[in-house]
Amino acid sequence: MSFQRARTDEQRSERRRQILAAAAAMLTEMPVAELTLTALSRRVCLAKANVLRYFESREAVLLALLEAEIADWIAELESAAFAGDGTARERGDRLADLLATSLVRRPALCDLISAQSTVLEHNISAETALQHKRAVHGYLEALVRFAGTHLPELGDEDAAALMRTVMLVAVAAWPASRPPRAVLDAYAADPALAVMCVDFTDVVRRAVEVTASGLLARGR
């Protein structure tokens, strides 16, 4: 396919959407670490130089995709059925389960979050970093509002602390829950070591339960 430069804002936006859609599709087939600019360029049938007309780097593509994934996750959370009755502890536990189970269904989001600070925020300009951080800040505010809707006893400050904990635990638990083949083989060879295997959903759920309970108790 011959390259035709996008000349209008609409055409440029469509080309960016095509690149992001291709990157999203690739993340269903491989982890973030294996997604290269060369492979992405081939998927969208563009030269690398042409992809870089729309995103300054591979990392910038993946940061934009991370923002889209977070937005989709928030939309899912806001549309989910949630029983608003019960004690604050019971509602906190239900919120913990909703957050954990919704995250584990989104492996691309978890993989991108895990790579955000160590990989994706490198090889980008200050302008891209500023745009990304502003977007993430807006998403965090939406998550805080979501948590506050179901646990109004927390207040904004503690709801923000709870959601920051969710994201930080997810960052650590996701790669730990997906060990390489050699580690899996070690667990198989010595079943006593299996206790070291991390279950992502359980870790995130438990972390949110305990954090919510602690914040509620401190707020009394």
PDB file of N, CA and C in Angstrom, residues 25-97:
ATOM      1  N   ALA A  25      -4.346  -4.320  18.930  1.00  0.00           N
ATOM      2  CA  ALA A  25      -4.471  -5.687  18.426  1.00  0.00           C
ATOM      3  C   ALA A  25      -3.197  -6.477  18.694  1.00  0.00           C
ATOM      4  N   MET A  26      -2.054  -5.837  18.537  1.00  0.00           N
ATOM      5  CA  MET A  26      -0.782  -6.526  18.770  1.00  0.00           C
ATOM      6  C   MET A  26      -0.615  -6.924  20.229  1.00  0.00           C
ATOM      7  N   LEU A  27      -1.163  -6.115  21.143  1.00  0.00           N
ATOM      8  CA  LEU A  27      -1.030  -6.430  22.570  1.00  0.00           C
ATOM      9  C   LEU A  27      -1.916  -7.591  22.986  1.00  0.00           C
ATOM     10  N   THR A  28      -2.812  -8.036  22.115  1.00  0.00           N
ATOM     11  CA  THR A  28      -3.537  -9.272  22.387  1.00  0.00           C
ATOM     12  C   THR A  28      -2.704 -10.488  22.004  1.00  0.00           C
ATOM     13  N   GLU A  29      -1.591 -10.246  21.309  1.00  0.00           N
ATOM     14  CA  GLU A  29      -0.741 -11.322  20.819  1.00  0.00           C
ATOM     15  C   GLU A  29       0.620 -11.372  21.500  1.00  0.00           C
ATOM     16  N   MET A  30       1.021 -10.271  22.119  1.00  0.00           N
ATOM     17  CA  MET A  30       2.368 -10.181  22.697  1.00  0.00           C
ATOM     18  C   MET A  30       2.376  -9.181  23.835  1.00  0.00           C
ATOM     19  N   PRO A  31       3.349  -9.275  24.752  1.00  0.00           N
ATOM     20  CA  PRO A  31       3.468  -8.276  25.818  1.00  0.00           C
ATOM     21  C   PRO A  31       4.039  -6.973  25.291  1.00  0.00           C
ATOM     22  N   VAL A  32       3.905  -5.927  26.085  1.00  0.00           N
ATOM     23  CA  VAL A  32       4.411  -4.609  25.714  1.00  0.00           C
ATOM     24  C   VAL A  32       5.885  -4.663  25.315  1.00  0.00           C
ATOM     25  N   ALA A  33       6.674  -5.435  26.063  1.00  0.00           N
ATOM     26  CA  ALA A  33       8.116  -5.486  25.819  1.00  0.00           C
ATOM     27  C   ALA A  33       8.474  -5.961  24.422  1.00  0.00           C
ATOM     28  N   GLU A  34       7.587  -6.738  23.801  1.00  0.00           N
ATOM     29  CA  GLU A  34       7.883  -7.302  22.485  1.00  0.00           C
ATOM     30  C   GLU A  34       7.319  -6.475  21.336  1.00  0.00           C
ATOM     31  N   LEU A  35       6.548  -5.453  21.648  1.00  0.00           N
ATOM     32  CA  LEU A  35       5.951  -4.629  20.596  1.00  0.00           C
ATOM     33  C   LEU A  35       6.975  -3.577  20.171  1.00  0.00           C
ATOM     34  N   THR A  36       7.507  -3.726  18.974  1.00  0.00           N
ATOM     35  CA  THR A  36       8.512  -2.808  18.468  1.00  0.00           C
ATOM     36  C   THR A  36       7.901  -1.847  17.454  1.00  0.00           C
ATOM     37  N   LEU A  37       8.580  -0.750  17.233  1.00  0.00           N
ATOM     38  CA  LEU A  37       8.120   0.205  16.231  1.00  0.00           C
ATOM     39  C   LEU A  37       8.158  -0.417  14.841  1.00  0.00           C
ATOM     40  N   THR A  38       9.150  -1.251  14.596  1.00  0.00           N
ATOM     41  CA  THR A  38       9.247  -1.925  13.294  1.00  0.00           C
ATOM     42  C   THR A  38       8.039  -2.821  13.058  1.00  0.00           C
ATOM     43  N   ALA A  39       7.691  -3.618  14.072  1.00  0.00           N
ATOM     44  CA  ALA A  39       6.541  -4.518  13.933  1.00  0.00           C
ATOM     45  C   ALA A  39       5.243  -3.734  13.789  1.00  0.00           C
ATOM     46  N   LEU A  40       5.110  -2.662  14.546  1.00  0.00           N
ATOM     47  CA  LEU A  40       3.908  -1.838  14.450  1.00  0.00           C
ATOM     48  C   LEU A  40       3.803  -1.209  13.066  1.00  0.00           C
ATOM     49  N   SER A  41       4.910  -0.735  12.532  1.00  0.00           N
ATOM     50  CA  SER A  41       4.916  -0.121  11.208  1.00  0.00           C
ATOM     51  C   SER A  41       4.468  -1.116  10.143  1.00  0.00           C
ATOM     52  N   ARG A  42       4.940  -2.339  10.284  1.00  0.00           N
ATOM     53  CA  ARG A  42       4.525  -3.376   9.338  1.00  0.00           C
ATOM     54  C   ARG A  42       3.035  -3.652   9.458  1.00  0.00           C
ATOM     55  N   ARG A  43       2.515  -3.669  10.682  1.00  0.00           N
ATOM     56  CA  ARG A  43       1.101  -3.986  10.880  1.00  0.00           C
ATOM     57  C   ARG A  43       0.205  -2.935  10.209  1.00  0.00           C
ATOM     58  N   VAL A  44       0.615  -1.674  10.273  1.00  0.00           N
ATOM     59  CA  VAL A  44      -0.211  -0.613   9.677  1.00  0.00           C
ATOM     60  C   VAL A  44       0.215  -0.289   8.251  1.00  0.00           C
ATOM     61  N   CYS A  45       1.178  -1.074   7.738  1.00  0.00           N
ATOM     62  CA  CYS A  45       1.640  -0.911   6.346  1.00  0.00           C
ATOM     63  C   CYS A  45       2.189   0.485   6.087  1.00  0.00           C
ATOM     64  N   LEU A  46       2.987   0.964   7.035  1.00  0.00           N
ATOM     65  CA  LEU A  46       3.646   2.257   6.890  1.00  0.00           C
ATOM     66  C   LEU A  46       5.124   2.100   7.225  1.00  0.00           C
ATOM     67  N   ALA A  47       5.937   2.951   6.646  1.00  0.00           N
ATOM     68  CA  ALA A  47       7.338   3.004   7.047  1.00  0.00           C
ATOM     69  C   ALA A  47       7.427   3.591   8.456  1.00  0.00           C
ATOM     70  N   LYS A  48       8.485   3.248   9.177  1.00  0.00           N
ATOM     71  CA  LYS A  48       8.636   3.782  10.529  1.00  0.00           C
ATOM     72  C   LYS A  48       8.608   5.308  10.528  1.00  0.00           C
ATOM     73  N   ALA A  49       9.256   5.897   9.532  1.00  0.00           N
ATOM     74  CA  ALA A  49       9.290   7.361   9.456  1.00  0.00           C
ATOM     75  C   ALA A  49       7.888   7.945   9.341  1.00  0.00           C
ATOM     76  N   ASN A  50       7.007   7.224   8.673  1.00  0.00           N
ATOM     77  CA  ASN A  50       5.645   7.718   8.517  1.00  0.00           C
ATOM     78  C   ASN A  50       4.830   7.547   9.793  1.00  0.00           C
ATOM     79  N   VAL A  51       5.070   6.466  10.531  1.00  0.00           N
ATOM     80  CA  VAL A  51       4.417   6.317  11.832  1.00  0.00           C
ATOM     81  C   VAL A  51       4.840   7.457  12.746  1.00  0.00           C
ATOM     82  N   LEU A  52       6.115   7.832  12.642  1.00  0.00           N
ATOM     83  CA  LEU A  52       6.641   8.887  13.504  1.00  0.00           C
ATOM     84  C   LEU A  52       6.131  10.275  13.124  1.00  0.00           C
ATOM     85  N   ARG A  53       5.400  10.381  12.046  1.00  0.00           N
ATOM     86  CA  ARG A  53       4.726  11.637  11.730  1.00  0.00           C
ATOM     87  C   ARG A  53       3.561  11.885  12.692  1.00  0.00           C
ATOM     88  N   TYR A  54       3.049  10.807  13.260  1.00  0.00           N
ATOM     89  CA  TYR A  54       1.854  10.900  14.093  1.00  0.00           C
ATOM     90  C   TYR A  54       2.137  10.689  15.567  1.00  0.00           C
ATOM     91  N   PHE A  55       3.190   9.977  15.877  1.00  0.00           N
ATOM     92  CA  PHE A  55       3.639   9.760  17.255  1.00  0.00           C
ATOM     93  C   PHE A  55       5.146   9.883  17.272  1.00  0.00           C
ATOM     94  N   GLU A  56       5.693  10.535  18.278  1.00  0.00           N
ATOM     95  CA  GLU A  56       7.119  10.819  18.266  1.00  0.00           C
ATOM     96  C   GLU A  56       7.989   9.595  18.537  1.00  0.00           C
ATOM     97  N   SER A  57       7.400   8.533  19.080  1.00  0.00           N
ATOM     98  CA  SER A  57       8.169   7.332  19.404  1.00  0.00           C
ATOM     99  C   SER A  57       7.219   6.169  19.668  1.00  0.00           C
ATOM    100  N   ARG A  58       7.787   4.990  19.750  1.00  0.00           N
ATOM    101  CA  ARG A  58       7.002   3.811  20.158  1.00  0.00           C
ATOM    102  C   ARG A  58       6.354   4.048  21.504  1.00  0.00           C
ATOM    103  N   GLU A  59       7.120   4.629  22.428  1.00  0.00           N
ATOM    104  CA  GLU A  59       6.606   4.859  23.771  1.00  0.00           C
ATOM    105  C   GLU A  59       5.421   5.821  23.750  1.00  0.00           C
ATOM    106  N   ALA A  60       5.463   6.815  22.877  1.00  0.00           N
ATOM    107  CA  ALA A  60       4.349   7.760  22.777  1.00  0.00           C
ATOM    108  C   ALA A  60       3.089   7.065  22.271  1.00  0.00           C
ATOM    109  N   VAL A  61       3.249   6.118  21.356  1.00  0.00           N
ATOM    110  CA  VAL A  61       2.102   5.325  20.888  1.00  0.00           C
ATOM    111  C   VAL A  61       1.489   4.572  22.064  1.00  0.00           C
ATOM    112  N   LEU A  62       2.324   3.926  22.847  1.00  0.00           N
ATOM    113  CA  LEU A  62       1.833   3.089  23.929  1.00  0.00           C
ATOM    114  C   LEU A  62       1.244   3.918  25.074  1.00  0.00           C
ATOM    115  N   LEU A  63       1.771   5.110  25.300  1.00  0.00           N
ATOM    116  CA  LEU A  63       1.165   5.983  26.304  1.00  0.00           C
ATOM    117  C   LEU A  63      -0.233   6.414  25.868  1.00  0.00           C
ATOM    118  N   ALA A  64      -0.379   6.741  24.593  1.00  0.00           N
ATOM    119  CA  ALA A  64      -1.706   7.107  24.087  1.00  0.00           C
ATOM    120  C   ALA A  64      -2.670   5.925  24.197  1.00  0.00           C
ATOM    121  N   LEU A  65      -2.153   4.732  23.936  1.00  0.00           N
ATOM    122  CA  LEU A  65      -2.981   3.539  24.063  1.00  0.00           C
ATOM    123  C   LEU A  65      -3.347   3.301  25.529  1.00  0.00           C
ATOM    124  N   LEU A  66      -2.412   3.537  26.435  1.00  0.00           N
ATOM    125  CA  LEU A  66      -2.697   3.409  27.867  1.00  0.00           C
ATOM    126  C   LEU A  66      -3.831   4.348  28.272  1.00  0.00           C
ATOM    127  N   GLU A  67      -3.796   5.573  27.790  1.00  0.00           N
ATOM    128  CA  GLU A  67      -4.854   6.528  28.113  1.00  0.00           C
ATOM    129  C   GLU A  67      -6.211   6.017  27.615  1.00  0.00           C
ATOM    130  N   ALA A  68      -6.235   5.470  26.406  1.00  0.00           N
ATOM    131  CA  ALA A  68      -7.482   4.937  25.860  1.00  0.00           C
ATOM    132  C   ALA A  68      -7.973   3.743  26.673  1.00  0.00           C
ATOM    133  N   GLU A  69      -7.044   2.898  27.107  1.00  0.00           N
ATOM    134  CA  GLU A  69      -7.424   1.727  27.904  1.00  0.00           C
ATOM    135  C   GLU A  69      -7.985   2.143  29.262  1.00  0.00           C
ATOM    136  N   ILE A  70      -7.378   3.142  29.885  1.00  0.00           N
ATOM    137  CA  ILE A  70      -7.888   3.618  31.176  1.00  0.00           C
ATOM    138  C   ILE A  70      -9.282   4.204  31.012  1.00  0.00           C
ATOM    139  N   ALA A  71      -9.486   4.978  29.944  1.00  0.00           N
ATOM    140  CA  ALA A  71     -10.801   5.568  29.699  1.00  0.00           C
ATOM    141  C   ALA A  71     -11.861   4.480  29.522  1.00  0.00           C
ATOM    142  N   ASP A  72     -11.521   3.423  28.786  1.00  0.00           N
ATOM    143  CA  ASP A  72     -12.463   2.313  28.591  1.00  0.00           C
ATOM    144  C   ASP A  72     -12.749   1.609  29.911  1.00  0.00           C
ATOM    145  N   TRP A  73     -11.720   1.434  30.727  1.00  0.00           N
ATOM    146  CA  TRP A  73     -11.897   0.775  32.029  1.00  0.00           C
ATOM    147  C   TRP A  73     -12.829   1.582  32.920  1.00  0.00           C
ATOM    148  N   ILE A  74     -12.626   2.893  32.963  1.00  0.00           N
ATOM    149  CA  ILE A  74     -13.487   3.750  33.780  1.00  0.00           C
ATOM    150  C   ILE A  74     -14.936   3.665  33.304  1.00  0.00           C
ATOM    151  N   ALA A  75     -15.125   3.666  31.989  1.00  0.00           N
ATOM    152  CA  ALA A  75     -16.484   3.556  31.445  1.00  0.00           C
ATOM    153  C   ALA A  75     -17.120   2.239  31.867  1.00  0.00           C
ATOM    154  N   GLU A  76     -16.334   1.166  31.867  1.00  0.00           N
ATOM    155  CA  GLU A  76     -16.853  -0.131  32.315  1.00  0.00           C
ATOM    156  C   GLU A  76     -17.234  -0.088  33.786  1.00  0.00           C
ATOM    157  N   LEU A  77     -16.379   0.492  34.610  1.00  0.00           N
ATOM    158  CA  LEU A  77     -16.666   0.573  36.040  1.00  0.00           C
ATOM    159  C   LEU A  77     -17.947   1.360  36.297  1.00  0.00           C
ATOM    160  N   GLU A  78     -18.089   2.466  35.604  1.00  0.00           N
ATOM    161  CA  GLU A  78     -19.236   3.341  35.841  1.00  0.00           C
ATOM    162  C   GLU A  78     -20.551   2.704  35.378  1.00  0.00           C
ATOM    163  N   SER A  79     -20.461   1.761  34.444  1.00  0.00           N
ATOM    164  CA  SER A  79     -21.670   1.110  33.938  1.00  0.00           C
ATOM    165  C   SER A  79     -21.974  -0.202  34.667  1.00  0.00           C
ATOM    166  N   ALA A  80     -21.065  -0.635  35.536  1.00  0.00           N
ATOM    167  CA  ALA A  80     -21.243  -1.909  36.226  1.00  0.00           C
ATOM    168  C   ALA A  80     -22.319  -1.802  37.303  1.00  0.00           C
ATOM    169  N   ALA A  81     -23.061  -2.890  37.462  1.00  0.00           N
ATOM    170  CA  ALA A  81     -24.061  -2.940  38.536  1.00  0.00           C
ATOM    171  C   ALA A  81     -23.340  -3.019  39.877  1.00  0.00           C
ATOM    172  N   PHE A  82     -23.765  -2.219  40.818  1.00  0.00           N
ATOM    173  CA  PHE A  82     -23.113  -2.199  42.133  1.00  0.00           C
ATOM    174  C   PHE A  82     -24.179  -2.017  43.205  1.00  0.00           C
ATOM    175  N   ALA A  83     -24.260  -2.964  44.112  1.00  0.00           N
ATOM    176  CA  ALA A  83     -25.225  -2.875  45.207  1.00  0.00           C
ATOM    177  C   ALA A  83     -24.766  -1.817  46.198  1.00  0.00           C
ATOM    178  N   GLY A  84     -25.585  -0.797  46.363  1.00  0.00           N
ATOM    179  CA  GLY A  84     -25.185   0.311  47.234  1.00  0.00           C
ATOM    180  C   GLY A  84     -25.627   0.167  48.667  1.00  0.00           C
ATOM    181  N   ASP A  85     -26.196  -0.994  49.013  1.00  0.00           N
ATOM    182  CA  ASP A  85     -26.649  -1.175  50.381  1.00  0.00           C
ATOM    183  C   ASP A  85     -25.545  -1.819  51.206  1.00  0.00           C
ATOM    184  N   GLY A  86     -25.799  -1.971  52.493  1.00  0.00           N
ATOM    185  CA  GLY A  86     -24.831  -2.620  53.371  1.00  0.00           C
ATOM    186  C   GLY A  86     -23.952  -1.631  54.097  1.00  0.00           C
ATOM    187  N   THR A  87     -23.115  -2.163  54.970  1.00  0.00           N
ATOM    188  CA  THR A  87     -22.193  -1.326  55.732  1.00  0.00           C
ATOM    189  C   THR A  87     -21.064  -0.828  54.832  1.00  0.00           C
ATOM    190  N   ALA A  88     -20.315   0.127  55.338  1.00  0.00           N
ATOM    191  CA  ALA A  88     -19.169   0.634  54.589  1.00  0.00           C
ATOM    192  C   ALA A  88     -18.160  -0.489  54.339  1.00  0.00           C
ATOM    193  N   ARG A  89     -17.962  -1.340  55.301  1.00  0.00           N
ATOM    194  CA  ARG A  89     -17.047  -2.477  55.127  1.00  0.00           C
ATOM    195  C   ARG A  89     -17.521  -3.384  53.997  1.00  0.00           C
ATOM    196  N   GLU A  90     -18.805  -3.690  53.964  1.00  0.00           N
ATOM    197  CA  GLU A  90     -19.350  -4.555  52.916  1.00  0.00           C
ATOM    198  C   GLU A  90     -19.236  -3.889  51.547  1.00  0.00           C
ATOM    199  N   ARG A  91     -19.522  -2.605  51.471  1.00  0.00           N
ATOM    200  CA  ARG A  91     -19.406  -1.906  50.202  1.00  0.00           C
ATOM    201  C   ARG A  91     -17.943  -1.806  49.762  1.00  0.00           C
ATOM    202  N   GLY A  92     -17.055  -1.640  50.735  1.00  0.00           N
ATOM    203  CA  GLY A  92     -15.632  -1.615  50.410  1.00  0.00           C
ATOM    204  C   GLY A  92     -15.162  -2.931  49.833  1.00  0.00           C
ATOM    205  N   ASP A  93     -15.660  -4.031  50.392  1.00  0.00           N
ATOM    206  CA  ASP A  93     -15.284  -5.351  49.874  1.00  0.00           C
ATOM    207  C   ASP A  93     -15.830  -5.567  48.462  1.00  0.00           C
ATOM    208  N   ARG A  94     -17.052  -5.099  48.224  1.00  0.00           N
ATOM    209  CA  ARG A  94     -17.612  -5.237  46.880  1.00  0.00           C
ATOM    210  C   ARG A  94     -16.846  -4.377  45.879  1.00  0.00           C
ATOM    211  N   LEU A  95     -16.460  -3.188  46.317  1.00  0.00           N
ATOM    212  CA  LEU A  95     -15.658  -2.320  45.448  1.00  0.00           C
ATOM    213  C   LEU A  95     -14.322  -2.975  45.134  1.00  0.00           C
ATOM    214  N   ALA A  96     -13.706  -3.589  46.132  1.00  0.00           N
ATOM    215  CA  ALA A  96     -12.430  -4.276  45.935  1.00  0.00           C
ATOM    216  C   ALA A  96     -12.571  -5.389  44.905  1.00  0.00           C
ATOM    217  N   ASP A  97     -13.643  -6.149  45.001  1.00  0.00           N
ATOM    218  CA  ASP A  97     -13.861  -7.246  44.060  1.00  0.00           C
ATOM    219  C   ASP A  97     -14.086  -6.709  42.645  1.00  0.00           C
TER     220      ASP A  97
END
